[in-house]
């Protein structure tokens, strides 16, 4: 069964460092998303991406964040200068249209 | 701003009992509502998607209803099993154009005791 895959599963970084989280969405999907879940809190939308550009973004997704689809398969989330409050589980997801959303297993980011 | 609430936050039932999980949302102008399952430390698995024009969706032992005008959805799980133990999340989409820009509830953590 096709699935969304994410790497790394866990990353520990120092405050101020750049982090890149990687995702391989399901191959025939056109819409890609990043969500995050801070421990004990709700899952929050960060950004959606379609046709090689951002289609929606939340207030959380400020200038420190960027997304890219560098080739035909990968979808990345970059955090330029990490802060302590960026510590969270980051989920990549994909869908065909505004339909069923498929999530990856997540990348746990710990900022020290 | 859309707010999604799930009550109760946690629920413990003996095996075989039916589960009833509630979800409410403040803005009834939604495009669809989705129910997800999340196991500890894992990603989210889609269970059911209900379009705003639908009243309910069924998949096996799962049935979800939607009352858009009152801002409520209910997930029913029949004849619960220990394997149903997980956190169940509901989420709403505001419009077709917004796609899967979902607003999530806080989840209901379910424990089914053998």
mmCIF file of C-alpha atoms in Angstrom:
data_model
loop_
_atom_site.group_PDB
_atom_site.id
_atom_site.type_symbol
_atom_site.label_atom_id
_atom_site.label_comp_id
_atom_site.label_asym_id
_atom_site.label_seq_id
_atom_site.Cartn_x
_atom_site.Cartn_y
_atom_site.Cartn_z
ATOM 1 C CA UNK A 1 0.000 0.000 0.000
ATOM 2 C CA UNK A 2 1.416 3.401 -0.921
ATOM 3 C CA UNK A 3 2.547 5.483 2.013
ATOM 4 C CA UNK A 4 4.096 8.814 2.919
ATOM 5 C CA UNK A 5 7.636 8.398 4.225
ATOM 6 C CA UNK A 6 9.543 10.879 6.371
ATOM 7 C CA UNK A 7 13.172 11.225 7.377
ATOM 8 C CA UNK A 8 14.687 11.550 9.874
ATOM 9 C CA UNK A 9 12.414 9.956 12.445
ATOM 10 C CA UNK A 10 14.128 11.945 15.178
ATOM 11 C CA UNK A 11 16.519 14.891 15.023
ATOM 12 C CA UNK A 12 18.205 16.690 17.883
ATOM 13 C CA UNK A 13 19.667 20.097 17.134
ATOM 14 C CA UNK A 14 21.072 23.118 18.908
ATOM 15 C CA UNK A 15 19.090 26.355 19.021
ATOM 16 C CA UNK A 16 19.934 28.541 16.052
ATOM 17 C CA UNK A 17 20.864 25.681 13.748
ATOM 18 C CA UNK A 18 19.155 24.983 10.427
ATOM 19 C CA UNK A 19 17.099 21.830 10.073
ATOM 20 C CA UNK A 20 15.700 20.142 6.974
ATOM 21 C CA UNK A 21 12.953 17.570 7.307
ATOM 22 C CA UNK A 22 12.312 15.363 4.315
ATOM 23 C CA UNK A 23 9.207 13.681 2.993
ATOM 24 C CA UNK A 24 8.332 11.461 0.058
ATOM 25 C CA UNK A 25 4.588 11.876 -0.626
ATOM 26 C CA UNK A 26 2.457 9.249 -2.330
ATOM 27 C CA UNK A 27 3.470 9.278 -5.979
ATOM 28 C CA UNK A 28 0.199 10.228 -7.696
ATOM 29 C CA UNK A 29 -0.769 12.857 -5.128
ATOM 30 C CA UNK A 30 -0.709 16.514 -6.100
ATOM 31 C CA UNK A 31 -1.222 18.286 -2.774
ATOM 32 C CA UNK A 32 1.400 18.252 -0.025
ATOM 33 C CA UNK A 33 1.207 19.482 3.538
ATOM 34 C CA UNK A 34 3.209 19.989 6.683
ATOM 35 C CA UNK A 35 1.552 19.837 10.082
ATOM 36 C CA UNK A 36 3.115 19.892 13.515
ATOM 37 C CA UNK A 37 2.124 18.663 16.948
ATOM 38 C CA UNK A 38 3.775 20.094 20.018
ATOM 39 C CA UNK A 39 3.751 17.555 22.839
ATOM 40 C CA UNK A 40 0.353 17.491 24.509
ATOM 41 C CA UNK A 41 -1.177 19.991 22.088
ATOM 42 C CA UNK A 42 -3.387 19.852 19.009
ATOM 43 C CA UNK A 43 -2.168 19.015 15.536
ATOM 44 C CA UNK A 44 -1.635 22.337 13.728
ATOM 45 C CA UNK A 45 -1.567 23.158 10.027
ATOM 46 C CA UNK A 46 1.638 24.794 8.801
ATOM 47 C CA UNK A 47 1.555 24.928 5.016
ATOM 48 C CA UNK A 48 0.073 23.417 1.877
ATOM 49 C CA UNK A 49 1.839 23.125 -1.468
ATOM 50 C CA UNK A 50 0.428 22.572 -4.927
ATOM 51 C CA UNK A 51 1.808 22.994 -8.422
ATOM 52 C CA UNK A 52 5.229 23.958 -7.070
ATOM 53 C CA UNK A 53 4.046 26.789 -4.909
ATOM 54 C CA UNK A 54 2.580 27.454 -1.487
ATOM 55 C CA UNK A 55 -1.207 27.499 -1.651
ATOM 56 C CA UNK A 56 -1.975 28.177 2.029
ATOM 57 C CA UNK A 57 0.088 28.889 5.120
ATOM 58 C CA UNK A 58 -0.688 29.526 8.761
ATOM 59 C CA UNK A 59 0.521 32.284 11.068
ATOM 60 C CA UNK A 60 3.043 29.785 12.462
ATOM 61 C CA UNK A 61 4.730 29.513 9.073
ATOM 62 C CA UNK A 62 6.837 32.654 9.293
ATOM 63 C CA UNK A 63 10.044 33.642 7.499
ATOM 64 C CA UNK A 64 12.008 31.028 9.432
ATOM 65 C CA UNK A 65 10.173 28.280 7.562
ATOM 66 C CA UNK A 66 10.349 27.320 3.913
ATOM 67 C CA UNK A 67 9.225 24.397 1.785
ATOM 68 C CA UNK A 68 10.589 23.011 -1.420
ATOM 69 C CA UNK A 69 10.038 20.226 -3.878
ATOM 70 C CA UNK A 70 13.588 19.906 -5.179
ATOM 71 C CA UNK A 71 12.874 16.973 -7.475
ATOM 72 C CA UNK A 72 9.941 14.848 -8.579
ATOM 73 C CA UNK A 73 9.628 12.923 -5.345
ATOM 74 C CA UNK A 74 10.912 14.795 -2.279
ATOM 75 C CA UNK A 75 9.110 17.519 -0.351
ATOM 76 C CA UNK A 76 11.144 19.303 2.309
ATOM 77 C CA UNK A 77 10.535 21.610 5.248
ATOM 78 C CA UNK A 78 13.412 23.848 6.266
ATOM 79 C CA UNK A 79 13.647 25.730 9.531
ATOM 80 C CA UNK A 80 16.380 28.330 9.147
ATOM 81 C CA UNK A 81 17.279 29.114 12.735
ATOM 82 C CA UNK A 82 15.597 26.790 15.191
ATOM 83 C CA UNK A 83 14.131 27.982 18.469
ATOM 84 C CA UNK A 84 13.278 25.983 21.565
ATOM 85 C CA UNK A 85 9.579 26.334 20.766
ATOM 86 C CA UNK A 86 10.103 24.605 17.413
ATOM 87 C CA UNK A 87 10.452 21.320 19.291
ATOM 88 C CA UNK A 88 7.550 19.209 18.038
ATOM 89 C CA UNK A 89 6.531 16.276 15.895
ATOM 90 C CA UNK A 90 6.355 17.386 12.274
ATOM 91 C CA UNK A 91 4.015 15.476 10.000
ATOM 92 C CA UNK A 92 4.073 15.473 6.234
ATOM 93 C CA UNK A 93 0.853 14.580 4.439
ATOM 94 C CA UNK A 94 -0.420 14.297 0.892
ATOM 95 C CA UNK A 95 -3.719 13.969 -0.922
ATOM 96 C CA UNK A 96 -5.115 13.804 -4.426
ATOM 97 C CA UNK A 97 -7.422 16.799 -4.026
ATOM 98 C CA UNK A 98 -9.377 18.022 -0.999
ATOM 99 C CA UNK A 99 -10.018 14.434 -0.057
ATOM 100 C CA UNK A 100 -8.621 11.802 2.213
ATOM 101 C CA UNK A 101 -5.356 12.920 3.749
ATOM 102 C CA UNK A 102 -2.485 10.488 4.167
ATOM 103 C CA UNK A 103 0.079 11.215 6.877
ATOM 104 C CA UNK A 104 3.629 10.069 7.355
ATOM 105 C CA UNK A 105 4.908 8.684 10.663
ATOM 106 C CA UNK A 106 6.377 12.048 11.603
ATOM 107 C CA UNK A 107 9.785 13.542 12.363
ATOM 108 C CA UNK A 108 10.410 14.392 15.990
ATOM 109 C CA UNK A 109 12.472 17.562 16.319
ATOM 110 C CA UNK A 110 14.141 18.336 19.616
ATOM 111 C CA UNK A 111 15.799 21.745 19.936
ATOM 112 C CA UNK A 112 18.241 22.125 22.820
ATOM 113 C CA UNK B 1 -11.704 31.494 13.718
ATOM 114 C CA UNK B 2 -12.724 27.829 13.672
ATOM 115 C CA UNK B 3 -12.432 25.969 16.967
ATOM 116 C CA UNK B 4 -12.821 22.203 17.194
ATOM 117 C CA UNK B 5 -13.515 20.543 20.518
ATOM 118 C CA UNK B 6 -13.619 16.874 21.430
ATOM 119 C CA UNK B 7 -15.280 15.605 24.567
ATOM 120 C CA UNK B 8 -14.414 13.557 26.498
ATOM 121 C CA UNK B 9 -10.632 13.912 26.423
ATOM 122 C CA UNK B 10 -10.265 10.315 27.561
ATOM 123 C CA UNK B 11 -12.509 7.273 27.697
ATOM 124 C CA UNK B 12 -12.058 3.784 29.115
ATOM 125 C CA UNK B 13 -14.470 0.969 28.274
ATOM 126 C CA UNK B 14 -14.562 -2.810 28.594
ATOM 127 C CA UNK B 15 -14.121 -4.839 25.462
ATOM 128 C CA UNK B 16 -17.345 -5.323 23.506
ATOM 129 C CA UNK B 17 -18.925 -2.049 24.543
ATOM 130 C CA UNK B 18 -19.871 0.483 21.869
ATOM 131 C CA UNK B 19 -17.848 3.699 21.747
ATOM 132 C CA UNK B 20 -19.333 7.145 21.163
ATOM 133 C CA UNK B 21 -16.881 9.966 20.473
ATOM 134 C CA UNK B 22 -18.026 13.555 20.091
ATOM 135 C CA UNK B 23 -16.665 16.415 18.032
ATOM 136 C CA UNK B 24 -18.002 19.963 17.860
ATOM 137 C CA UNK B 25 -16.955 22.905 15.722
ATOM 138 C CA UNK B 26 -17.828 26.573 16.033
ATOM 139 C CA UNK B 27 -18.121 27.578 12.360
ATOM 140 C CA UNK B 28 -20.655 25.489 10.447
ATOM 141 C CA UNK B 29 -19.280 26.645 7.075
ATOM 142 C CA UNK B 30 -17.151 23.558 6.510
ATOM 143 C CA UNK B 31 -16.302 21.639 3.350
ATOM 144 C CA UNK B 32 -15.707 18.281 4.979
ATOM 145 C CA UNK B 33 -14.935 16.618 8.279
ATOM 146 C CA UNK B 34 -12.443 13.830 8.763
ATOM 147 C CA UNK B 35 -11.875 11.386 11.602
ATOM 148 C CA UNK B 36 -8.347 10.109 12.224
ATOM 149 C CA UNK B 37 -6.756 7.557 14.497
ATOM 150 C CA UNK B 38 -3.372 8.209 16.115
ATOM 151 C CA UNK B 39 -1.393 5.540 17.910
ATOM 152 C CA UNK B 40 1.261 6.672 20.440
ATOM 153 C CA UNK B 41 4.306 8.134 18.702
ATOM 154 C CA UNK B 42 2.835 7.458 15.280
ATOM 155 C CA UNK B 43 1.276 9.357 12.421
ATOM 156 C CA UNK B 44 -2.418 9.844 11.764
ATOM 157 C CA UNK B 45 -4.512 7.314 9.886
ATOM 158 C CA UNK B 46 -7.633 8.494 8.095
ATOM 159 C CA UNK B 47 -10.754 6.605 9.188
ATOM 160 C CA UNK B 48 -13.699 8.384 7.618
ATOM 161 C CA UNK B 49 -14.312 11.493 5.560
ATOM 162 C CA UNK B 50 -17.757 13.113 5.494
ATOM 163 C CA UNK B 51 -18.547 15.783 2.925
ATOM 164 C CA UNK B 52 -20.593 18.708 4.207
ATOM 165 C CA UNK B 53 -23.547 17.543 2.098
ATOM 166 C CA UNK B 54 -23.567 14.110 3.727
ATOM 167 C CA UNK B 55 -25.168 13.053 6.994
ATOM 168 C CA UNK B 56 -23.075 9.976 7.710
ATOM 169 C CA UNK B 57 -20.363 7.616 6.531
ATOM 170 C CA UNK B 58 -19.763 3.997 7.447
ATOM 171 C CA UNK B 59 -16.752 1.726 7.268
ATOM 172 C CA UNK B 60 -16.972 -1.667 8.929
ATOM 173 C CA UNK B 61 -17.579 -1.162 12.654
ATOM 174 C CA UNK B 62 -17.168 2.602 12.308
ATOM 175 C CA UNK B 63 -19.963 5.045 11.644
ATOM 176 C CA UNK B 64 -19.642 8.815 11.659
ATOM 177 C CA UNK B 65 -22.527 11.239 11.579
ATOM 178 C CA UNK B 66 -22.463 14.924 10.742
ATOM 179 C CA UNK B 67 -24.922 17.618 11.780
ATOM 180 C CA UNK B 68 -23.414 20.608 10.063
ATOM 181 C CA UNK B 69 -26.009 23.150 11.177
ATOM 182 C CA UNK B 70 -25.427 22.395 14.843
ATOM 183 C CA UNK B 71 -21.677 21.994 14.401
ATOM 184 C CA UNK B 72 -21.419 18.407 15.587
ATOM 185 C CA UNK B 73 -20.094 15.052 14.492
ATOM 186 C CA UNK B 74 -20.156 11.739 16.304
ATOM 187 C CA UNK B 75 -17.973 8.708 15.694
ATOM 188 C CA UNK B 76 -19.493 5.385 16.719
ATOM 189 C CA UNK B 77 -17.318 2.300 17.063
ATOM 190 C CA UNK B 78 -19.350 -0.863 17.501
ATOM 191 C CA UNK B 79 -18.255 -3.810 19.630
ATOM 192 C CA UNK B 80 -14.964 -2.281 20.716
ATOM 193 C CA UNK B 81 -11.768 -4.347 20.783
ATOM 194 C CA UNK B 82 -8.460 -3.798 22.620
ATOM 195 C CA UNK B 83 -6.935 -2.979 19.223
ATOM 196 C CA UNK B 84 -9.215 0.069 19.042
ATOM 197 C CA UNK B 85 -7.195 1.665 21.845
ATOM 198 C CA UNK B 86 -5.764 4.873 20.384
ATOM 199 C CA UNK B 87 -6.403 8.599 20.207
ATOM 200 C CA UNK B 88 -9.176 9.630 17.832
ATOM 201 C CA UNK B 89 -9.014 13.049 16.224
ATOM 202 C CA UNK B 90 -11.574 14.952 14.226
ATOM 203 C CA UNK B 91 -10.667 17.743 11.832
ATOM 204 C CA UNK B 92 -12.574 20.116 9.562
ATOM 205 C CA UNK B 93 -11.739 21.698 6.226
ATOM 206 C CA UNK B 94 -13.096 25.218 5.601
ATOM 207 C CA UNK B 95 -13.551 25.061 1.843
ATOM 208 C CA UNK B 96 -12.725 23.113 -1.298
ATOM 209 C CA UNK B 97 -10.217 25.803 -2.255
ATOM 210 C CA UNK B 98 -8.429 25.418 1.085
ATOM 211 C CA UNK B 99 -8.107 21.715 0.439
ATOM 212 C CA UNK B 100 -6.794 19.857 3.462
ATOM 213 C CA UNK B 101 -5.978 22.946 5.516
ATOM 214 C CA UNK B 102 -7.502 21.200 8.499
ATOM 215 C CA UNK B 103 -8.351 22.453 11.961
ATOM 216 C CA UNK B 104 -8.008 19.641 14.486
ATOM 217 C CA UNK B 105 -9.660 18.897 17.762
ATOM 218 C CA UNK B 106 -7.639 17.871 20.760
ATOM 219 C CA UNK B 107 -8.579 14.220 20.432
ATOM 220 C CA UNK B 108 -10.218 11.590 22.606
ATOM 221 C CA UNK B 109 -7.843 9.013 24.067
ATOM 222 C CA UNK B 110 -9.589 5.644 24.123
ATOM 223 C CA UNK B 111 -8.621 2.607 26.178
ATOM 224 C CA UNK B 112 -10.477 -0.651 25.575
ATOM 225 C CA UNK B 113 -9.856 -3.081 28.401
ATOM 226 C CA UNK B 114 -9.850 -6.821 27.652
#
